[in-house]
């Protein structure tokens, strides 16, 4: 019988708090949440709410809507936690995937018109990255992501951040950057692969 | 969309940057392209890190609202046949037979049912009667016997343990289910109530590949600490 690894599917993207020993085992909290453990769910909220809310804010912009999206995401997590498969994703990945999809659904259903993209996106994409660059990064994992994003080409970084933080489809990104669809597809994939390898996420 | 292009979409997919029709096309593709699925999983883990850069403390009231909303929201049952036991699992249950504690691994959709519940007998019957059902009989090291009846079409295994010897108070029997990587997960601790008793569990065979039994310190362990006295794999 093979020895049980303590954290299935866990990779270097697990958060490292200031005190490593105190970093909560999010995979376990999510597993317990799936069994109805509301204290585990509260602890999961505490560990992830800043990332969930911050991400929602980036995508939907309006703070009140961001709160709603964050709440919806956490309720999705609560509702479906029993389906979490530890062998496929870390708990943080799972929760943030739910959060990002909620945020993207919100913006895409809210404004079908292209006005949103043309008006906001070009101005914002530069802001999305540079603005964050001005903040003091006290967390190790954020520093690591910043560093690794820096290893992408400018075009890769631009496409990835526009798609992720802007909640755009790759076709919209292609339109905004005036680049062919095929090129954007490749940039997104190559950019993420480079990011993945730099971060040391298991391929 | 040609096959060639689909492989290239793992990045866009991981970023939620596909439109609805592409999304469903790509999901279908993932079902048949293991390397794409593996790559998509890795890129999803990568993409999650992008949230690290934009973390922002939410307004104070959000926490209470979320916890309160969760309190009045029903959770989905695990991916397995919907049974009474699955719903009751929100609270610790002590199954009538053998004091079986549901201690873990709901992600595997373990259904711990007792001989008394009607749904239990239905499942057992459907597994036994399935045309592809296979039966394995194993002696349990140290005493007792196990029968495992597995049906791929029913996606379930019925594991029956007979005549397990009593253990001292300091020890307990613990069941484990193996996931697709062969890693054992806790599936419950129990004390056979009497000599000659039968303990039975039904396992979701879609997410688990086999069962093992060990003797652990009372209260159970997170990982097996002793050599298993029974191992049966069905996949």
CSV table of C-alpha atoms in Angstrom, one decimal:
chain,number,residue,atom,x,y,z
A,1,UNK,CA,0.0,0.0,0.0
A,2,UNK,CA,1.5,3.3,-1.0
A,3,UNK,CA,2.0,5.8,1.8
A,4,UNK,CA,-0.6,8.4,1.7
A,5,UNK,CA,0.7,11.8,0.6
A,6,UNK,CA,-0.6,14.4,3.0
A,7,UNK,CA,-2.0,16.7,0.4
A,8,UNK,CA,-3.2,15.2,-2.9
A,9,UNK,CA,-3.0,17.5,-5.8
A,10,UNK,CA,-1.2,20.1,-3.8
A,11,UNK,CA,1.5,22.0,-5.5
A,12,UNK,CA,3.6,25.1,-4.9
A,13,UNK,CA,0.6,27.3,-5.4
A,14,UNK,CA,-0.5,26.6,-1.9
A,15,UNK,CA,-0.4,29.8,0.1
A,16,UNK,CA,2.5,30.4,2.3
A,17,UNK,CA,1.6,32.7,5.1
A,18,UNK,CA,4.1,34.6,7.2
A,19,UNK,CA,4.3,31.7,9.6
A,20,UNK,CA,4.5,28.5,7.5
A,21,UNK,CA,3.4,26.4,10.4
A,22,UNK,CA,0.2,28.2,10.8
A,23,UNK,CA,-0.9,27.9,7.1
A,24,UNK,CA,-4.2,26.2,7.2
A,25,UNK,CA,-4.7,22.9,5.3
A,26,UNK,CA,-7.2,24.2,2.8
A,27,UNK,CA,-7.7,20.8,1.1
A,28,UNK,CA,-8.8,19.4,4.5
A,29,UNK,CA,-11.0,22.4,5.3
A,30,UNK,CA,-12.7,21.9,2.0
A,31,UNK,CA,-13.2,18.2,2.5
A,32,UNK,CA,-14.7,18.9,5.9
A,33,UNK,CA,-16.9,21.6,4.4
A,34,UNK,CA,-18.2,19.0,2.1
A,35,UNK,CA,-19.4,17.1,5.1
A,36,UNK,CA,-21.2,20.0,6.5
A,37,UNK,CA,-18.6,21.3,8.9
A,38,UNK,CA,-19.5,25.0,9.1
A,39,UNK,CA,-16.5,25.8,11.2
A,40,UNK,CA,-14.2,24.5,8.5
A,41,UNK,CA,-16.1,26.5,6.0
A,42,UNK,CA,-15.6,29.7,8.1
A,43,UNK,CA,-11.9,28.9,8.2
A,44,UNK,CA,-11.9,28.4,4.5
A,45,UNK,CA,-13.6,31.7,4.1
A,46,UNK,CA,-11.0,33.4,6.3
A,47,UNK,CA,-8.2,32.0,4.2
A,48,UNK,CA,-9.5,32.8,0.8
A,49,UNK,CA,-11.9,35.7,1.1
A,50,UNK,CA,-9.3,38.3,0.2
A,51,UNK,CA,-8.3,36.6,-3.0
A,52,UNK,CA,-11.9,35.8,-3.9
A,53,UNK,CA,-13.1,39.3,-3.3
A,54,UNK,CA,-10.0,41.0,-4.8
A,55,UNK,CA,-10.5,38.9,-7.9
A,56,UNK,CA,-14.2,39.7,-8.1
A,57,UNK,CA,-13.3,43.4,-7.8
A,58,UNK,CA,-10.8,43.2,-10.7
A,59,UNK,CA,-13.4,41.6,-13.0
A,60,UNK,CA,-16.7,43.3,-12.1
A,61,UNK,CA,-15.2,46.5,-10.9
A,62,UNK,CA,-18.2,47.8,-8.9
A,63,UNK,CA,-17.5,47.0,-5.2
A,64,UNK,CA,-21.1,46.2,-4.4
A,65,UNK,CA,-21.3,43.7,-7.2
A,66,UNK,CA,-18.0,42.3,-6.3
A,67,UNK,CA,-19.4,41.6,-2.8
A,68,UNK,CA,-22.3,39.8,-4.4
A,69,UNK,CA,-20.1,37.8,-6.6
A,70,UNK,CA,-17.9,36.8,-3.7
A,71,UNK,CA,-20.9,35.7,-1.7
A,72,UNK,CA,-22.3,33.7,-4.6
A,73,UNK,CA,-18.9,32.0,-5.1
A,74,UNK,CA,-18.6,31.0,-1.5
A,75,UNK,CA,-22.1,29.7,-1.4
A,76,UNK,CA,-21.3,27.7,-4.6
A,77,UNK,CA,-18.3,26.3,-2.6
A,78,UNK,CA,-20.5,25.4,0.3
A,79,UNK,CA,-23.1,23.8,-1.8
A,80,UNK,CA,-20.8,21.7,-4.0
A,81,UNK,CA,-17.9,21.0,-1.7
A,82,UNK,CA,-18.7,17.3,-1.5
A,83,UNK,CA,-17.8,17.1,-5.2
A,84,UNK,CA,-14.3,18.4,-4.6
A,85,UNK,CA,-11.7,16.0,-6.0
A,86,UNK,CA,-8.5,16.4,-4.1
A,87,UNK,CA,-6.5,14.5,-6.8
A,88,UNK,CA,-7.4,17.0,-9.5
A,89,UNK,CA,-6.9,20.4,-7.9
A,90,UNK,CA,-5.9,22.1,-4.7
A,91,UNK,CA,-8.7,23.6,-2.7
A,92,UNK,CA,-7.5,27.2,-3.4
A,93,UNK,CA,-7.5,26.5,-7.2
A,94,UNK,CA,-11.0,25.0,-6.9
A,95,UNK,CA,-12.4,27.9,-5.0
A,96,UNK,CA,-10.7,30.5,-7.1
A,97,UNK,CA,-11.9,28.8,-10.3
A,98,UNK,CA,-15.5,29.0,-9.0
A,99,UNK,CA,-15.0,32.7,-8.1
A,100,UNK,CA,-13.5,33.6,-11.4
A,101,UNK,CA,-16.3,31.9,-13.3
A,102,UNK,CA,-18.9,33.7,-11.2
A,103,UNK,CA,-17.3,37.0,-11.9
A,104,UNK,CA,-17.0,36.4,-15.6
A,105,UNK,CA,-20.6,35.2,-15.9
A,106,UNK,CA,-21.7,38.4,-14.1
A,107,UNK,CA,-19.9,40.8,-16.5
A,108,UNK,CA,-20.7,38.9,-19.7
A,109,UNK,CA,-24.4,38.7,-18.9
A,110,UNK,CA,-24.5,42.3,-17.7
A,111,UNK,CA,-23.1,43.9,-20.8
A,112,UNK,CA,-23.4,42.1,-24.0
A,113,UNK,CA,-22.4,45.2,-26.0
A,114,UNK,CA,-18.9,45.7,-27.2
A,115,UNK,CA,-18.9,49.2,-25.6
A,116,UNK,CA,-17.6,47.7,-22.4
A,117,UNK,CA,-14.6,46.3,-24.1
A,118,UNK,CA,-13.6,49.3,-26.2
A,119,UNK,CA,-14.3,51.8,-23.5
A,120,UNK,CA,-12.7,50.1,-20.6
A,121,UNK,CA,-10.3,47.5,-21.6
A,122,UNK,CA,-7.5,49.3,-23.3
A,123,UNK,CA,-7.2,51.9,-20.6
A,124,UNK,CA,-7.6,49.3,-17.9
A,125,UNK,CA,-5.3,46.5,-18.9
A,126,UNK,CA,-2.3,48.6,-18.5
A,127,UNK,CA,-3.7,49.8,-15.2
A,128,UNK,CA,-4.6,46.3,-14.0
A,129,UNK,CA,-1.0,45.3,-14.0
A,130,UNK,CA,0.9,48.5,-13.3
A,131,UNK,CA,-1.5,49.6,-10.5
A,132,UNK,CA,-0.9,46.4,-8.7
A,133,UNK,CA,2.9,46.9,-9.3
A,134,UNK,CA,2.8,50.0,-7.0
A,135,UNK,CA,1.4,48.1,-4.0
A,136,UNK,CA,3.9,46.8,-1.5
A,137,UNK,CA,3.9,43.1,-1.9
A,138,UNK,CA,4.4,41.6,1.6
A,139,UNK,CA,3.2,38.1,0.7
A,140,UNK,CA,5.8,35.7,-0.6
A,141,UNK,CA,3.4,34.0,-3.0
A,142,UNK,CA,2.3,37.3,-4.5
A,143,UNK,CA,6.0,38.3,-5.0
A,144,UNK,CA,6.6,35.1,-6.7
A,145,UNK,CA,3.7,35.6,-9.1
A,146,UNK,CA,4.8,39.1,-9.9
A,147,UNK,CA,8.3,37.8,-10.6
A,148,UNK,CA,7.0,35.0,-12.8
A,149,UNK,CA,4.6,37.3,-14.7
A,150,UNK,CA,7.7,39.3,-15.5
A,151,UNK,CA,9.3,36.4,-17.3
A,152,UNK,CA,6.5,36.4,-19.9
A,153,UNK,CA,6.9,38.5,-23.1
A,154,UNK,CA,5.0,41.8,-22.9
A,155,UNK,CA,2.5,40.4,-25.4
A,156,UNK,CA,1.9,37.2,-23.4
A,157,UNK,CA,1.5,39.1,-20.2
A,158,UNK,CA,-0.9,41.6,-21.7
A,159,UNK,CA,-3.1,38.9,-23.2
A,160,UNK,CA,-3.2,36.8,-20.0
A,161,UNK,CA,-3.9,39.7,-17.7
A,162,UNK,CA,-6.5,41.2,-20.0
A,163,UNK,CA,-8.3,37.8,-20.3
A,164,UNK,CA,-8.1,37.0,-16.5
A,165,UNK,CA,-8.6,40.3,-14.8
A,166,UNK,CA,-10.8,41.8,-17.5
A,167,UNK,CA,-13.0,38.7,-17.8
A,168,UNK,CA,-12.8,38.8,-21.6
A,169,UNK,CA,-13.1,36.0,-24.1
A,170,UNK,CA,-10.0,35.4,-26.1
A,171,UNK,CA,-11.9,36.7,-29.2
A,172,UNK,CA,-12.5,40.0,-27.4
A,173,UNK,CA,-8.9,40.2,-26.4
A,174,UNK,CA,-7.9,39.6,-30.0
A,175,UNK,CA,-10.1,42.4,-31.1
A,176,UNK,CA,-8.9,44.8,-28.4
A,177,UNK,CA,-5.2,44.1,-29.1
A,178,UNK,CA,-5.8,43.9,-32.9
A,179,UNK,CA,-4.2,40.6,-33.1
A,180,UNK,CA,-5.3,37.4,-35.0
A,181,UNK,CA,-7.4,34.9,-33.0
A,182,UNK,CA,-4.8,32.2,-33.5
A,183,UNK,CA,-2.0,34.4,-32.1
A,184,UNK,CA,-4.0,35.1,-29.0
A,185,UNK,CA,-4.7,31.5,-28.4
A,186,UNK,CA,-1.0,30.7,-28.6
A,187,UNK,CA,0.0,33.6,-26.4
A,188,UNK,CA,-2.4,32.7,-23.7
A,189,UNK,CA,-1.3,29.1,-23.7
A,190,UNK,CA,2.4,29.8,-24.0
A,191,UNK,CA,2.2,32.6,-21.5
A,192,UNK,CA,0.5,30.4,-18.9
A,193,UNK,CA,2.9,27.5,-19.6
A,194,UNK,CA,5.8,29.8,-18.9
A,195,UNK,CA,4.1,31.1,-15.8
A,196,UNK,CA,3.4,27.6,-14.7
A,197,UNK,CA,7.0,26.5,-15.1
A,198,UNK,CA,8.3,29.5,-13.4
A,199,UNK,CA,6.0,29.0,-10.4
A,200,UNK,CA,7.0,25.4,-10.2
A,201,UNK,CA,3.4,24.2,-10.5
A,202,UNK,CA,3.4,20.5,-11.3
A,203,UNK,CA,2.8,20.2,-15.1
B,1,UNK,CA,-12.9,24.2,-35.1
B,2,UNK,CA,-10.3,21.7,-36.2
B,3,UNK,CA,-8.7,19.2,-33.9
B,4,UNK,CA,-5.4,21.1,-34.2
B,5,UNK,CA,-6.9,24.2,-32.8
B,6,UNK,CA,-8.6,22.6,-29.9
B,7,UNK,CA,-5.4,21.6,-28.2
B,8,UNK,CA,-4.3,25.2,-28.3
B,9,UNK,CA,-7.3,26.2,-26.3
B,10,UNK,CA,-6.1,24.9,-22.9
B,11,UNK,CA,-4.8,28.4,-22.0
B,12,UNK,CA,-8.0,30.2,-23.0
B,13,UNK,CA,-10.0,27.5,-21.2
B,14,UNK,CA,-8.0,27.9,-18.0
B,15,UNK,CA,-8.6,31.6,-18.1
B,16,UNK,CA,-12.4,31.2,-18.6
B,17,UNK,CA,-11.9,33.0,-21.9
B,18,UNK,CA,-13.9,30.8,-24.1
B,19,UNK,CA,-17.4,31.7,-25.2
B,20,UNK,CA,-20.3,29.4,-24.4
B,21,UNK,CA,-20.3,27.3,-27.5
B,22,UNK,CA,-16.5,26.9,-27.5
B,23,UNK,CA,-16.7,26.0,-23.8
B,24,UNK,CA,-19.0,23.1,-24.4
B,25,UNK,CA,-17.0,22.0,-27.5
B,26,UNK,CA,-13.8,22.1,-25.5
B,27,UNK,CA,-15.3,20.2,-22.6
B,28,UNK,CA,-16.3,17.5,-25.0
B,29,UNK,CA,-12.8,17.5,-26.3
B,30,UNK,CA,-11.3,17.2,-22.9
B,31,UNK,CA,-13.2,14.0,-22.4
B,32,UNK,CA,-11.2,12.4,-25.2
B,33,UNK,CA,-7.9,14.1,-24.8
B,34,UNK,CA,-6.1,13.1,-21.6
B,35,UNK,CA,-3.1,15.2,-22.3
B,36,UNK,CA,-5.3,18.3,-22.8
B,37,UNK,CA,-7.1,17.5,-19.5
B,38,UNK,CA,-3.8,17.2,-17.7
B,39,UNK,CA,-2.5,20.4,-19.2
B,40,UNK,CA,-5.7,22.2,-18.4
B,41,UNK,CA,-5.5,21.1,-14.8
B,42,UNK,CA,-1.9,22.4,-14.5
B,43,UNK,CA,-2.8,25.7,-16.1
B,44,UNK,CA,-5.9,26.0,-13.9
B,45,UNK,CA,-3.6,25.7,-10.8
B,46,UNK,CA,-1.4,28.4,-12.4
B,47,UNK,CA,-4.2,30.7,-13.2
B,48,UNK,CA,-5.4,30.5,-9.6
B,49,UNK,CA,-2.1,32.1,-8.6
B,50,UNK,CA,-3.0,35.3,-10.5
B,51,UNK,CA,-5.5,36.0,-7.8
B,52,UNK,CA,-2.6,36.3,-5.3
B,53,UNK,CA,-1.7,39.6,-6.9
B,54,UNK,CA,-5.1,41.3,-6.4
B,55,UNK,CA,-6.1,40.1,-3.0
B,56,UNK,CA,-8.1,42.7,-1.2
B,57,UNK,CA,-9.8,42.6,2.2
B,58,UNK,CA,-13.5,42.4,1.7
B,59,UNK,CA,-15.9,44.7,3.6
B,60,UNK,CA,-16.5,43.5,7.2
B,61,UNK,CA,-20.1,42.6,6.8
B,62,UNK,CA,-19.4,40.0,4.0
B,63,UNK,CA,-18.3,37.2,6.3
B,64,UNK,CA,-21.4,37.2,8.4
B,65,UNK,CA,-23.6,37.3,5.3
B,66,UNK,CA,-21.8,34.4,3.7
B,67,UNK,CA,-21.9,32.2,6.8
B,68,UNK,CA,-25.5,33.0,7.3
B,69,UNK,CA,-26.4,32.2,3.7
B,70,UNK,CA,-24.5,28.9,4.0
B,71,UNK,CA,-26.5,28.1,7.1
B,72,UNK,CA,-29.7,28.2,5.1
B,73,UNK,CA,-28.3,26.5,1.9
B,74,UNK,CA,-28.6,22.8,1.4
B,75,UNK,CA,-25.4,21.1,0.3
B,76,UNK,CA,-25.3,18.8,-2.7
B,77,UNK,CA,-24.8,15.1,-2.0
B,78,UNK,CA,-21.6,13.6,-3.1
B,79,UNK,CA,-21.4,12.1,-6.6
B,80,UNK,CA,-23.1,8.8,-5.9
B,81,UNK,CA,-26.6,7.4,-5.7
B,82,UNK,CA,-28.7,9.7,-3.6
B,83,UNK,CA,-29.5,7.9,-0.4
B,84,UNK,CA,-30.7,8.6,3.1
B,85,UNK,CA,-27.3,8.0,4.4
B,86,UNK,CA,-25.8,10.7,2.2
B,87,UNK,CA,-28.1,13.3,3.5
B,88,UNK,CA,-27.7,12.3,7.1
B,89,UNK,CA,-24.0,12.5,6.8
B,90,UNK,CA,-24.1,16.2,7.6
B,91,UNK,CA,-24.2,15.1,11.2
B,92,UNK,CA,-22.1,12.4,12.5
B,93,UNK,CA,-24.1,9.2,12.4
B,94,UNK,CA,-23.5,6.0,14.1
B,95,UNK,CA,-25.0,3.4,11.9
B,96,UNK,CA,-27.1,0.8,13.7
B,97,UNK,CA,-24.9,-2.1,12.8
B,98,UNK,CA,-21.4,-2.4,14.1
B,99,UNK,CA,-21.2,1.2,15.3
B,100,UNK,CA,-19.8,2.2,12.0
B,101,UNK,CA,-18.7,5.8,12.2
B,102,UNK,CA,-18.7,7.9,9.0
B,103,UNK,CA,-15.3,9.4,9.5
B,104,UNK,CA,-14.1,10.5,6.2
B,105,UNK,CA,-13.7,10.6,2.4
B,106,UNK,CA,-17.1,11.8,1.3
B,107,UNK,CA,-15.4,12.9,-1.8
B,108,UNK,CA,-15.4,9.2,-2.7
B,109,UNK,CA,-19.1,9.0,-2.4
B,110,UNK,CA,-18.8,6.2,0.1
B,111,UNK,CA,-22.3,5.2,1.1
B,112,UNK,CA,-22.3,3.6,4.4
B,113,UNK,CA,-25.6,1.9,4.8
B,114,UNK,CA,-26.9,-0.5,7.3
B,115,UNK,CA,-28.7,-3.7,6.7
B,116,UNK,CA,-31.9,-2.1,8.0
B,117,UNK,CA,-32.3,0.6,5.4
B,118,UNK,CA,-34.3,-0.4,2.4
B,119,UNK,CA,-32.1,1.5,0.0
B,120,UNK,CA,-29.2,-0.5,1.1
B,121,UNK,CA,-30.7,-3.8,0.1
B,122,UNK,CA,-31.8,-2.4,-3.2
B,123,UNK,CA,-28.2,-1.4,-4.0
B,124,UNK,CA,-26.8,-4.7,-2.8
B,125,UNK,CA,-29.3,-6.5,-4.9
B,126,UNK,CA,-28.6,-4.5,-8.0
B,127,UNK,CA,-24.9,-5.1,-7.7
B,128,UNK,CA,-25.3,-8.8,-7.1
B,129,UNK,CA,-27.7,-9.2,-9.9
B,130,UNK,CA,-25.8,-7.1,-12.4
B,131,UNK,CA,-24.7,-9.2,-15.4
B,132,UNK,CA,-21.1,-8.1,-14.9
B,133,UNK,CA,-20.9,-8.6,-11.2
B,134,UNK,CA,-17.7,-10.2,-9.9
B,135,UNK,CA,-17.2,-11.7,-6.5
B,136,UNK,CA,-14.0,-12.0,-4.5
B,137,UNK,CA,-13.7,-13.9,-1.3
B,138,UNK,CA,-10.8,-13.1,0.9
B,139,UNK,CA,-9.7,-14.2,4.3
B,140,UNK,CA,-8.9,-11.4,6.6
B,141,UNK,CA,-5.5,-11.8,8.2
B,142,UNK,CA,-5.9,-12.5,11.9
B,143,UNK,CA,-9.5,-13.8,11.5
B,144,UNK,CA,-12.7,-13.3,9.7
B,145,UNK,CA,-13.5,-13.1,6.0
B,146,UNK,CA,-14.4,-10.5,3.4
B,147,UNK,CA,-16.6,-10.7,0.4
B,148,UNK,CA,-16.4,-8.0,-2.3
B,149,UNK,CA,-19.0,-7.9,-5.0
B,150,UNK,CA,-18.1,-5.5,-7.7
B,151,UNK,CA,-20.2,-4.3,-10.7
B,152,UNK,CA,-18.8,-1.9,-13.2
B,153,UNK,CA,-22.2,-1.2,-14.7
B,154,UNK,CA,-23.7,-0.4,-11.3
B,155,UNK,CA,-20.5,1.5,-10.4
B,156,UNK,CA,-20.6,0.1,-6.9
B,157,UNK,CA,-18.8,-2.4,-4.8
B,158,UNK,CA,-20.5,-4.2,-1.9
B,159,UNK,CA,-18.0,-5.1,0.8
B,160,UNK,CA,-19.1,-7.5,3.5
B,161,UNK,CA,-16.9,-8.4,6.5
B,162,UNK,CA,-17.8,-11.4,8.6
B,163,UNK,CA,-16.6,-12.8,11.9
B,164,UNK,CA,-13.9,-10.2,12.6
B,165,UNK,CA,-12.4,-10.9,16.0
B,166,UNK,CA,-12.9,-8.4,18.7
B,167,UNK,CA,-10.1,-6.0,19.4
B,168,UNK,CA,-8.8,-4.5,22.6
B,169,UNK,CA,-10.2,-1.1,23.6
B,170,UNK,CA,-7.0,0.6,22.5
B,171,UNK,CA,-7.5,-0.5,18.9
B,172,UNK,CA,-10.1,-0.2,16.2
B,173,UNK,CA,-10.7,-1.5,12.7
B,174,UNK,CA,-10.4,1.1,10.0
B,175,UNK,CA,-11.6,0.9,6.4
B,176,UNK,CA,-9.8,2.6,3.5
B,177,UNK,CA,-10.8,3.3,0.0
B,178,UNK,CA,-8.2,3.7,-2.7
B,179,UNK,CA,-8.5,6.5,-5.2
B,180,UNK,CA,-7.4,6.3,-8.8
B,181,UNK,CA,-3.8,7.0,-7.9
B,182,UNK,CA,-3.8,4.1,-5.4
B,183,UNK,CA,-3.8,6.4,-2.4
B,184,UNK,CA,-5.8,5.1,0.6
B,185,UNK,CA,-8.4,7.4,2.1
B,186,UNK,CA,-10.0,6.9,5.5
B,187,UNK,CA,-13.5,5.3,5.0
B,188,UNK,CA,-14.6,4.8,8.5
B,189,UNK,CA,-13.7,3.1,11.8
B,190,UNK,CA,-15.7,0.5,13.5
B,191,UNK,CA,-15.9,-2.1,16.2
B,192,UNK,CA,-17.6,-5.3,15.3
B,193,UNK,CA,-20.3,-5.6,18.0
B,194,UNK,CA,-20.3,-9.3,18.4
B,195,UNK,CA,-18.6,-12.5,17.2
B,196,UNK,CA,-20.2,-13.6,14.0
B,197,UNK,CA,-21.5,-10.2,13.1
B,198,UNK,CA,-21.6,-8.9,9.6
B,199,UNK,CA,-20.5,-5.4,8.6
B,200,UNK,CA,-21.3,-4.2,5.2
B,201,UNK,CA,-20.5,-1.1,3.2
B,202,UNK,CA,-21.3,0.0,-0.3
B,203,UNK,CA,-18.6,2.0,-2.1
B,204,UNK,CA,-18.9,4.2,-5.1
B,205,UNK,CA,-16.7,2.3,-7.6
B,206,UNK,CA,-16.4,5.3,-10.0
B,207,UNK,CA,-14.2,7.2,-7.7
B,208,UNK,CA,-12.6,4.4,-5.7
B,209,UNK,CA,-10.5,1.6,-7.0
B,210,UNK,CA,-10.4,-0.8,-4.0
B,211,UNK,CA,-10.7,-1.3,-0.3
B,212,UNK,CA,-8.4,-2.1,2.5
B,213,UNK,CA,-8.8,-2.9,6.2
B,214,UNK,CA,-6.2,-2.2,8.9
B,215,UNK,CA,-6.1,-2.2,12.7
B,216,UNK,CA,-5.4,1.3,14.0
B,217,UNK,CA,-5.2,2.9,17.4
B,218,UNK,CA,-8.7,3.6,18.8
B,219,UNK,CA,-10.1,6.7,17.1
B,220,UNK,CA,-8.5,5.8,13.8
B,221,UNK,CA,-5.7,7.3,11.8
B,222,UNK,CA,-5.4,9.7,8.8
B,223,UNK,CA,-3.2,7.2,7.1
B,224,UNK,CA,-2.6,3.5,7.6
B,225,UNK,CA,-0.1,2.8,10.4
B,226,UNK,CA,-0.1,-0.9,10.1
B,227,UNK,CA,0.1,-3.5,7.3
B,228,UNK,CA,-3.4,-4.1,5.9
B,229,UNK,CA,-5.2,-7.2,6.9
B,230,UNK,CA,-7.3,-7.1,3.8
B,231,UNK,CA,-6.8,-5.5,0.3
B,232,UNK,CA,-9.2,-5.9,-2.5
B,233,UNK,CA,-9.0,-3.9,-5.7
B,234,UNK,CA,-11.8,-3.7,-8.2
B,235,UNK,CA,-10.0,-1.6,-10.8
